[in-house]
Amino acid sequence: MSILKKDDFGERLPTQVESATADQLRQIIASQAKEGEDTQLTVTLPEGKPQTIALTPALTASLMDLLRLVSGRQGFQMIPLTAELTTQQAADLLNVSRPYLIKLLEAGKIKFITVGRHRRIKAEDLFAYKQARDTTRDQALSDLAKSDADLVLKGY
Protein backbone atom coordinates (compact mmCIF):
# COMPACT_ATOMS: atom_id res chain seq x y z
CA MET A 1 0.00 0.00 0.00
CA SER A 2 1.28 3.43 -0.96
CA ILE A 3 2.11 5.95 1.75
CA LEU A 4 1.32 8.76 -0.67
CA LYS A 5 -1.96 10.54 -0.02
CA LYS A 6 -4.30 10.50 -3.03
CA ASP A 7 -4.64 14.17 -3.89
CA ASP A 8 -4.75 14.48 -7.66
CA PHE A 9 -5.23 17.52 -9.86
CA GLY A 10 -8.60 16.43 -11.23
CA GLU A 11 -10.40 18.51 -8.63
CA ARG A 12 -7.89 21.28 -7.96
CA LEU A 13 -5.14 23.33 -9.58
CA PRO A 14 -1.47 22.81 -8.71
CA THR A 15 -0.07 25.08 -6.00
CA GLN A 16 2.78 27.48 -6.72
CA VAL A 17 5.23 25.12 -4.97
CA GLU A 18 4.00 22.13 -7.03
CA SER A 19 4.26 24.21 -10.18
CA ALA A 20 7.85 25.25 -9.41
CA THR A 21 8.83 21.68 -8.51
CA ALA A 22 7.29 20.33 -11.72
CA ASP A 23 9.12 22.97 -13.76
CA GLN A 24 12.42 22.06 -12.10
CA LEU A 25 11.89 18.35 -12.79
CA ARG A 26 10.83 19.12 -16.36
CA GLN A 27 14.06 21.07 -16.92
CA ILE A 28 16.16 18.23 -15.47
CA ILE A 29 14.50 15.64 -17.73
CA ALA A 30 14.75 17.93 -20.76
CA SER A 31 18.48 18.42 -20.16
CA GLN A 32 19.01 14.64 -20.25
CA ALA A 33 16.62 13.75 -23.08
CA LYS A 34 17.94 12.93 -26.54
CA GLU A 35 15.66 12.53 -29.56
CA GLY A 36 14.68 8.89 -30.10
CA GLU A 37 16.79 7.55 -27.21
CA ASP A 38 16.00 6.43 -23.67
CA THR A 39 16.45 9.18 -21.08
CA GLN A 40 18.78 8.11 -18.28
CA LEU A 41 18.04 9.60 -14.84
CA THR A 42 19.93 8.84 -11.66
CA VAL A 43 18.06 9.19 -8.39
CA THR A 44 19.30 8.72 -4.87
CA LEU A 45 17.33 6.26 -2.76
CA PRO A 46 16.57 7.08 0.92
CA GLU A 47 19.52 4.95 2.07
CA GLY A 48 21.86 7.05 -0.10
CA LYS A 49 22.33 4.51 -2.87
CA PRO A 50 22.08 5.94 -6.43
CA GLN A 51 19.85 4.15 -8.92
CA THR A 52 19.63 4.81 -12.66
CA ILE A 53 16.24 4.78 -14.34
CA ALA A 54 15.79 4.58 -18.12
CA LEU A 55 12.71 6.31 -19.51
CA THR A 56 11.64 5.28 -23.00
CA PRO A 57 11.00 8.12 -25.48
CA ALA A 58 7.23 7.62 -25.14
CA LEU A 59 7.41 7.71 -21.35
CA THR A 60 9.68 10.77 -21.46
CA ALA A 61 7.25 12.61 -23.76
CA SER A 62 4.24 11.70 -21.61
CA LEU A 63 6.00 12.74 -18.41
CA MET A 64 7.08 16.02 -20.01
CA ASP A 65 3.49 16.74 -21.08
CA LEU A 66 2.25 16.07 -17.56
CA LEU A 67 4.98 18.25 -16.02
CA ARG A 68 4.16 21.09 -18.47
CA LEU A 69 0.55 21.02 -17.29
CA VAL A 70 1.52 21.11 -13.61
CA SER A 71 4.20 23.76 -14.09
CA GLY A 72 1.63 25.86 -15.98
CA ARG A 73 -0.72 25.47 -12.98
CA GLN A 74 -3.34 23.66 -15.05
CA GLY A 75 -5.55 20.88 -13.76
CA PHE A 76 -5.83 17.57 -15.57
CA GLN A 77 -7.23 14.07 -15.30
CA MET A 78 -5.71 10.85 -16.54
CA ILE A 79 -8.17 8.47 -18.16
CA PRO A 80 -7.15 4.91 -19.04
CA LEU A 81 -8.21 3.86 -22.54
CA THR A 82 -10.06 0.92 -20.98
CA ALA A 83 -12.20 3.16 -18.75
CA GLU A 84 -15.95 3.15 -19.25
CA LEU A 85 -17.33 6.68 -19.14
CA THR A 86 -20.80 7.91 -18.34
CA THR A 87 -22.56 9.96 -20.99
CA GLN A 88 -21.97 13.13 -18.95
CA GLN A 89 -18.23 12.40 -18.62
CA ALA A 90 -18.00 11.71 -22.36
CA ALA A 91 -19.94 14.87 -23.22
CA ASP A 92 -17.64 16.91 -20.97
CA LEU A 93 -14.54 15.47 -22.68
CA LEU A 94 -15.93 16.34 -26.12
CA ASN A 95 -17.12 19.74 -24.86
CA VAL A 96 -20.65 19.08 -26.09
CA SER A 97 -24.00 18.83 -24.34
CA ARG A 98 -25.18 15.48 -23.04
CA PRO A 99 -28.27 15.48 -25.35
CA TYR A 100 -25.98 16.09 -28.36
CA LEU A 101 -23.75 13.19 -27.27
CA ILE A 102 -26.83 10.93 -26.98
CA LYS A 103 -27.70 11.83 -30.60
CA LEU A 104 -24.16 10.86 -31.67
CA LEU A 105 -24.48 7.55 -29.84
CA GLU A 106 -27.87 6.73 -31.30
CA ALA A 107 -26.66 7.67 -34.80
CA GLY A 108 -23.88 5.10 -34.40
CA LYS A 109 -21.06 7.65 -34.58
CA ILE A 110 -19.60 6.46 -31.26
CA LYS A 111 -19.76 2.88 -30.01
CA PHE A 112 -21.30 2.31 -26.58
CA ILE A 113 -22.64 -0.42 -24.35
CA THR A 114 -25.58 -0.42 -22.02
CA VAL A 115 -25.36 -1.35 -18.38
CA GLY A 116 -28.91 -1.74 -17.20
CA ARG A 117 -30.59 1.39 -18.56
CA HIS A 118 -27.36 3.40 -18.67
CA ARG A 119 -25.08 3.94 -21.63
CA ARG A 120 -21.32 3.58 -21.16
CA ILE A 121 -18.66 4.68 -23.63
CA LYS A 122 -15.18 3.19 -23.67
CA ALA A 123 -12.61 5.96 -23.46
CA GLU A 124 -10.76 4.36 -26.38
CA ASP A 125 -13.85 4.69 -28.62
CA LEU A 126 -14.51 8.25 -27.48
CA PHE A 127 -10.91 9.31 -28.16
CA ALA A 128 -11.02 7.64 -31.60
CA TYR A 129 -14.16 9.63 -32.45
CA LYS A 130 -12.57 12.83 -31.12
CA GLN A 131 -9.43 12.26 -33.20
CA ALA A 132 -11.48 11.66 -36.35
CA ARG A 133 -13.65 14.72 -35.64
CA ASP A 134 -10.62 16.91 -35.02
CA THR A 135 -8.90 15.66 -38.19
CA THR A 136 -12.02 16.41 -40.25
CA ARG A 137 -12.32 19.83 -38.63
CA ASP A 138 -8.64 20.63 -39.26
CA GLN A 139 -8.97 19.60 -42.91
CA ALA A 140 -12.08 21.75 -43.36
CA LEU A 141 -10.30 24.75 -41.82
CA SER A 142 -7.28 24.21 -44.08
CA ASP A 143 -9.54 24.02 -47.13
CA LEU A 144 -11.33 27.19 -46.04
CA ALA A 145 -8.04 29.03 -45.51
CA LYS A 146 -6.83 27.89 -48.94
CA SER A 147 -10.07 29.08 -50.58
CA ASP A 148 -9.76 32.41 -48.78
CA ALA A 149 -6.16 32.83 -49.95
CA ASP A 150 -7.20 32.00 -53.54
CA LEU A 151 -9.94 34.65 -53.38
CA VAL A 152 -7.49 37.25 -52.05
CA LEU A 153 -5.09 36.47 -54.91
CA LYS A 154 -7.94 36.93 -57.39
CA GLY A 155 -8.69 40.36 -55.94
CA TYR A 156 -11.89 39.65 -54.03
XYZ file of N, CA and C in Angstrom:
468
model
N 0.838 -1.191 0.000
C 0.000 0.000 0.000
C 0.875 1.244 0.000
N 0.502 2.213 -0.815
C 1.279 3.431 -0.955
C 1.103 4.335 0.258
N 2.202 4.992 0.645
C 2.115 5.945 1.752
C 1.748 7.329 1.243
N 1.687 7.485 -0.092
C 1.317 8.765 -0.670
C -0.178 8.985 -0.550
N -0.553 10.187 -0.148
C -1.956 10.544 -0.025
C -2.517 10.810 -1.421
N -3.687 10.254 -1.728
C -4.299 10.497 -3.030
C -4.867 11.906 -3.032
N -4.238 12.758 -3.807
C -4.637 14.168 -3.893
C -4.293 14.635 -5.300
N -5.108 14.189 -6.280
C -4.746 14.477 -7.665
C -5.215 15.868 -8.092
N -4.910 16.207 -9.334
C -5.230 17.521 -9.860
C -6.552 17.540 -10.623
N -7.317 16.462 -10.555
C -8.598 16.430 -11.230
C -9.606 17.380 -10.608
N -9.444 17.653 -9.336
C -10.397 18.507 -8.633
C -9.796 19.821 -8.146
N -8.518 20.037 -8.417
C -7.887 21.278 -7.961
C -6.730 21.631 -8.874
N -6.296 22.881 -8.808
C -5.143 23.327 -9.577
C -3.873 23.138 -8.760
N -2.737 22.948 -9.432
C -1.468 22.811 -8.705
C -1.134 24.089 -7.940
N -0.508 23.919 -6.785
C -0.065 25.076 -6.003
C 1.174 25.674 -6.660
N 1.578 26.820 -6.191
C 2.776 27.479 -6.721
C 4.015 26.616 -6.467
N 4.091 25.984 -5.291
C 5.228 25.116 -4.965
C 5.243 23.903 -5.898
N 4.082 23.280 -6.114
C 3.997 22.134 -7.026
C 4.380 22.536 -8.440
N 3.936 23.710 -8.847
C 4.257 24.210 -10.179
C 5.768 24.409 -10.339
N 6.392 25.018 -9.348
C 7.846 25.253 -9.405
C 8.619 23.936 -9.393
N 8.171 22.990 -8.582
C 8.828 21.683 -8.512
C 8.697 20.948 -9.843
N 7.511 20.982 -10.428
C 7.291 20.325 -11.725
C 8.159 20.964 -12.800
N 8.292 22.284 -12.769
C 9.120 22.968 -13.763
C 10.587 22.582 -13.598
N 11.034 22.472 -12.357
C 12.419 22.063 -12.097
C 12.662 20.636 -12.608
N 11.738 19.726 -12.325
C 11.885 18.349 -12.790
C 11.815 18.279 -14.318
N 10.939 19.078 -14.907
C 10.832 19.124 -16.364
C 12.149 19.572 -16.994
N 12.782 20.570 -16.399
C 14.064 21.065 -16.917
C 15.169 20.013 -16.774
N 15.155 19.288 -15.678
C 16.160 18.229 -15.470
C 15.993 17.137 -16.523
N 14.745 16.698 -16.733
C 14.503 15.641 -17.730
C 14.853 16.141 -19.130
N 14.463 17.373 -19.437
C 14.753 17.934 -20.758
C 16.254 18.020 -21.016
N 17.023 18.305 -19.981
C 18.476 18.422 -20.156
C 19.126 17.065 -20.430
N 18.464 15.990 -20.057
C 19.011 14.644 -20.249
C 18.434 13.937 -21.472
N 17.323 14.427 -21.984
C 16.625 13.750 -23.081
C 17.339 13.968 -24.407
N 17.399 12.892 -25.183
C 17.943 12.935 -26.542
C 16.900 12.324 -27.464
N 16.682 12.966 -28.603
C 15.656 12.535 -29.559
C 15.794 11.054 -29.917
N 14.718 10.285 -29.700
C 14.679 8.888 -30.095
C 15.457 7.930 -29.208
N 16.013 8.411 -28.106
C 16.789 7.555 -27.206
C 16.142 7.537 -25.822
N 16.448 6.482 -25.057
C 16.002 6.433 -23.670
C 16.653 7.574 -22.896
N 15.913 8.130 -21.948
C 16.450 9.179 -21.079
C 16.922 8.527 -19.789
N 18.181 8.717 -19.477
C 18.779 8.114 -18.283
C 18.734 9.134 -17.135
N 18.098 8.757 -16.048
C 18.043 9.598 -14.844
C 18.622 8.812 -13.680
N 19.398 9.479 -12.859
C 19.926 8.840 -11.659
C 19.291 9.504 -10.456
N 18.688 8.696 -9.615
C 18.059 9.194 -8.391
C 18.763 8.567 -7.192
N 18.696 9.246 -6.085
C 19.298 8.721 -4.867
C 18.194 8.178 -3.971
N 18.303 6.904 -3.620
C 17.325 6.262 -2.758
C 17.493 6.771 -1.324
N 16.497 6.581 -0.461
C 16.573 7.083 0.921
C 17.829 6.624 1.670
N 18.328 5.428 1.370
C 19.520 4.951 2.075
C 20.810 5.491 1.462
N 20.684 6.410 0.493
C 21.857 7.051 -0.097
C 22.423 6.359 -1.320
N 21.832 5.264 -1.723
C 22.330 4.511 -2.865
C 21.747 5.090 -4.161
N 22.596 5.426 -5.159
C 22.077 5.939 -6.429
C 21.501 4.809 -7.288
N 20.463 5.125 -8.017
C 19.852 4.152 -8.917
C 19.529 4.856 -10.231
N 19.899 4.239 -11.343
C 19.632 4.807 -12.663
C 18.333 4.244 -13.211
N 17.532 5.138 -13.762
C 16.242 4.782 -14.343
C 16.289 5.179 -15.816
N 15.854 4.286 -16.688
C 15.792 4.579 -18.121
C 14.340 4.807 -18.515
N 14.052 5.991 -19.027
C 12.707 6.314 -19.508
C 12.694 6.179 -21.023
N 11.763 5.401 -21.548
C 11.640 5.278 -22.999
C 11.232 6.635 -23.577
N 11.430 6.841 -24.884
C 11.004 8.118 -25.481
C 9.518 8.422 -25.257
N 8.671 7.404 -25.353
C 7.234 7.624 -25.142
C 6.939 8.029 -23.700
N 7.606 7.373 -22.758
C 7.413 7.711 -21.351
C 7.960 9.106 -21.055
N 9.103 9.428 -21.645
C 9.678 10.768 -21.462
C 8.711 11.830 -21.976
N 8.176 11.629 -23.181
C 7.255 12.611 -23.764
C 5.995 12.757 -22.913
N 5.449 11.645 -22.439
C 4.237 11.696 -21.612
C 4.507 12.409 -20.293
N 5.634 12.096 -19.675
C 5.999 12.735 -18.413
C 6.227 14.231 -18.611
N 6.857 14.602 -19.725
C 7.079 16.023 -20.012
C 5.751 16.757 -20.213
N 4.808 16.123 -20.898
C 3.487 16.737 -21.082
C 2.806 16.966 -19.734
N 2.858 15.961 -18.887
C 2.252 16.066 -17.559
C 2.927 17.183 -16.745
N 4.249 17.227 -16.774
C 4.976 18.250 -16.022
C 4.709 19.654 -16.562
N 4.503 19.779 -17.889
C 4.158 21.086 -18.469
C 2.810 21.568 -17.933
N 1.856 20.643 -17.821
C 0.547 21.016 -17.286
C 0.664 21.495 -15.842
N 1.388 20.741 -15.021
C 1.523 21.106 -13.613
C 2.309 22.405 -13.468
N 3.399 22.537 -14.222
C 4.201 23.761 -14.091
C 3.436 24.980 -14.594
N 2.477 24.771 -15.514
C 1.627 25.858 -15.980
C 0.411 26.080 -15.098
N 0.367 25.370 -13.968
C -0.716 25.469 -12.984
C -2.081 25.164 -13.606
N -2.098 24.122 -14.434
C -3.337 23.663 -15.053
C -3.760 22.343 -14.418
N -5.045 22.151 -14.265
C -5.545 20.882 -13.758
C -5.630 19.876 -14.892
N -5.703 18.617 -14.567
C -5.827 17.571 -15.570
C -6.355 16.319 -14.912
N -6.826 15.395 -15.753
C -7.232 14.071 -15.304
C -6.621 13.059 -16.248
N -6.229 11.936 -15.706
C -5.714 10.854 -16.538
C -6.815 9.814 -16.659
N -7.087 9.413 -17.907
C -8.168 8.468 -18.157
C -7.600 7.281 -18.918
N -7.621 6.095 -18.311
C -7.146 4.910 -19.040
C -8.032 4.643 -20.259
N -7.440 4.154 -21.337
C -8.210 3.857 -22.544
C -9.286 2.809 -22.287
N -9.093 1.974 -21.282
C -10.062 0.919 -20.981
C -11.207 1.400 -20.089
N -11.155 2.642 -19.640
C -12.200 3.159 -18.749
C -13.534 3.240 -19.471
N -14.606 2.976 -18.728
C -15.949 3.150 -19.254
C -16.507 4.436 -18.662
N -16.891 5.353 -19.545
C -17.330 6.682 -19.136
C -18.850 6.787 -19.171
N -19.380 7.602 -18.287
C -20.804 7.911 -18.345
C -21.027 8.867 -19.514
N -22.276 9.040 -19.891
C -22.564 9.959 -20.988
C -22.182 11.395 -20.612
N -22.333 11.765 -19.359
C -21.966 13.127 -18.953
C -20.456 13.313 -19.009
N -19.687 12.309 -18.549
C -18.227 12.401 -18.623
C -17.772 12.499 -20.076
N -18.361 11.688 -20.946
C -17.996 11.711 -22.364
C -18.348 13.053 -22.999
N -19.526 13.573 -22.678
C -19.942 14.869 -23.218
C -18.975 15.966 -22.755
N -18.584 15.918 -21.493
C -17.644 16.911 -20.973
C -16.304 16.843 -21.701
N -15.825 15.625 -21.983
C -14.544 15.475 -22.676
C -14.611 15.982 -24.116
N -15.769 15.835 -24.750
C -15.935 16.339 -26.119
C -16.335 17.813 -26.140
N -16.658 18.353 -24.979
C -17.115 19.736 -24.855
C -18.416 19.951 -25.640
N -19.325 18.994 -25.474
C -20.649 19.082 -26.086
C -21.689 18.829 -24.996
N -22.936 19.099 -25.321
C -24.000 18.830 -24.343
C -24.276 17.326 -24.286
N -24.839 16.891 -23.175
C -25.183 15.478 -23.035
C -26.228 15.060 -24.069
N -27.301 15.872 -24.319
C -28.270 15.479 -25.353
C -27.625 15.336 -26.741
N -26.670 16.203 -27.068
C -25.984 16.094 -28.362
C -25.182 14.795 -28.420
N -24.517 14.452 -27.322
C -23.753 13.195 -27.275
C -24.689 12.006 -27.475
N -25.857 12.022 -26.843
C -26.826 10.931 -26.984
C -27.213 10.770 -28.458
N -27.388 11.900 -29.169
C -27.704 11.830 -30.600
C -26.561 11.170 -31.367
N -25.311 11.494 -31.015
C -24.159 10.865 -31.668
C -24.152 9.359 -31.419
N -24.454 8.976 -30.181
C -24.480 7.548 -29.835
C -25.558 6.822 -30.619
N -26.748 7.393 -30.640
C -27.868 6.734 -31.304
C -27.728 6.735 -32.824
N -26.926 7.654 -33.365
C -26.658 7.674 -34.799
C -25.535 6.705 -35.161
N -24.936 6.067 -34.151
C -23.877 5.098 -34.402
C -22.508 5.707 -34.649
N -22.353 6.975 -34.338
C -21.063 7.647 -34.577
C -20.025 7.277 -33.520
N -20.481 6.893 -32.336
C -19.595 6.464 -31.260
C -20.160 5.167 -30.694
N -19.310 4.157 -30.572
C -19.764 2.881 -30.008
C -20.024 3.049 -28.512
N -20.997 2.296 -28.014
C -21.299 2.311 -26.582
C -21.907 0.978 -26.191
N -21.964 0.751 -24.893
C -22.640 -0.421 -24.355
C -23.681 0.070 -23.361
N -24.615 -0.795 -23.050
C -25.585 -0.423 -22.018
C -25.365 -1.303 -20.792
N -25.446 -0.667 -19.656
C -25.356 -1.355 -18.379
C -26.674 -1.040 -17.675
N -27.559 -2.016 -17.680
C -28.908 -1.737 -17.197
C -29.566 -0.781 -18.177
N -29.991 0.371 -17.691
C -30.587 1.394 -18.556
C -29.577 2.460 -18.958
N -28.353 2.354 -18.465
C -27.357 3.401 -18.668
C -26.394 3.075 -19.797
N -26.063 4.102 -20.557
C -25.081 3.944 -21.629
C -23.686 4.184 -21.056
N -22.721 3.392 -21.533
C -21.316 3.584 -21.155
C -20.488 3.611 -22.430
N -19.526 4.513 -22.461
C -18.662 4.680 -23.631
C -17.240 4.367 -23.218
N -16.588 3.470 -23.959
C -15.184 3.193 -23.673
C -14.371 4.420 -24.064
N -13.443 4.795 -23.203
C -12.607 5.961 -23.464
C -11.895 5.819 -24.807
N -11.460 4.614 -25.122
C -10.764 4.361 -26.385
C -11.653 4.729 -27.581
N -12.922 4.367 -27.530
C -13.849 4.688 -28.620
C -14.132 6.185 -28.678
N -14.257 6.803 -27.520
C -14.507 8.247 -27.475
C -13.316 9.012 -28.052
N -12.101 8.623 -27.671
C -10.913 9.314 -28.165
C -10.719 9.085 -29.661
N -11.098 7.902 -30.158
C -11.022 7.636 -31.599
C -11.983 8.559 -32.347
N -13.200 8.708 -31.832
C -14.161 9.629 -32.447
C -13.627 11.056 -32.414
N -13.096 11.460 -31.269
C -12.574 12.826 -31.115
C -11.436 13.085 -32.092
N -10.548 12.113 -32.264
C -9.434 12.258 -33.201
C -9.950 12.414 -34.629
N -10.912 11.577 -35.004
C -11.477 11.659 -36.351
C -12.191 12.997 -36.549
N -12.946 13.431 -35.554
C -13.651 14.717 -35.636
C -12.668 15.860 -35.777
N -11.613 15.844 -34.976
C -10.620 16.912 -35.023
C -9.873 16.928 -36.344
N -9.581 15.744 -36.891
C -8.901 15.657 -38.187
C -9.790 16.235 -39.282
N -11.064 15.880 -39.273
C -12.021 16.407 -40.255
C -12.134 17.923 -40.118
N -12.214 18.390 -38.892
C -12.322 19.831 -38.629
C -11.069 20.566 -39.111
N -9.888 20.012 -38.825
C -8.637 20.635 -39.258
C -8.560 20.708 -40.785
N -8.984 19.630 -41.452
C -8.966 19.605 -42.913
C -9.921 20.649 -43.480
N -11.102 20.769 -42.892
C -12.079 21.754 -43.356
C -11.537 23.169 -43.175
N -10.882 23.425 -42.048
C -10.301 24.749 -41.823
C -9.169 25.034 -42.799
N -8.358 24.040 -43.104
C -7.281 24.209 -44.080
C -7.853 24.522 -45.458
N -8.897 23.776 -45.834
C -9.536 24.020 -47.134
C -10.131 25.422 -47.188
N -10.744 25.853 -46.105
C -11.331 27.186 -46.042
C -10.251 28.266 -46.148
N -9.137 28.065 -45.453
C -8.038 29.030 -45.513
C -7.460 29.093 -46.926
N -7.356 27.935 -47.576
C -6.835 27.895 -48.942
C -7.788 28.628 -49.880
N -9.076 28.394 -49.744
C -10.071 29.080 -50.581
C -10.012 30.585 -50.364
N -9.855 30.992 -49.111
C -9.756 32.408 -48.782
C -8.512 33.024 -49.423
N -7.392 32.331 -49.350
C -6.155 32.826 -49.952
C -6.299 32.938 -51.462
N -6.967 31.943 -52.076
C -7.198 31.997 -53.536
C -8.049 33.201 -53.913
N -9.072 33.497 -53.112
C -9.942 34.652 -53.382
C -9.168 35.954 -53.237
N -8.299 36.045 -52.246
C -7.490 37.248 -52.045
C -6.569 37.454 -53.248
N -5.980 36.383 -53.744
C -5.093 36.473 -54.909
C -5.831 36.902 -56.163
N -7.126 36.546 -56.222
C -7.940 36.934 -57.394
C -8.508 38.330 -57.246
N -8.249 38.981 -56.127
C -8.692 40.363 -55.943
C -10.040 40.541 -55.284
N -10.585 39.510 -54.694
C -11.894 39.652 -54.030
C -11.735 40.110 -52.619
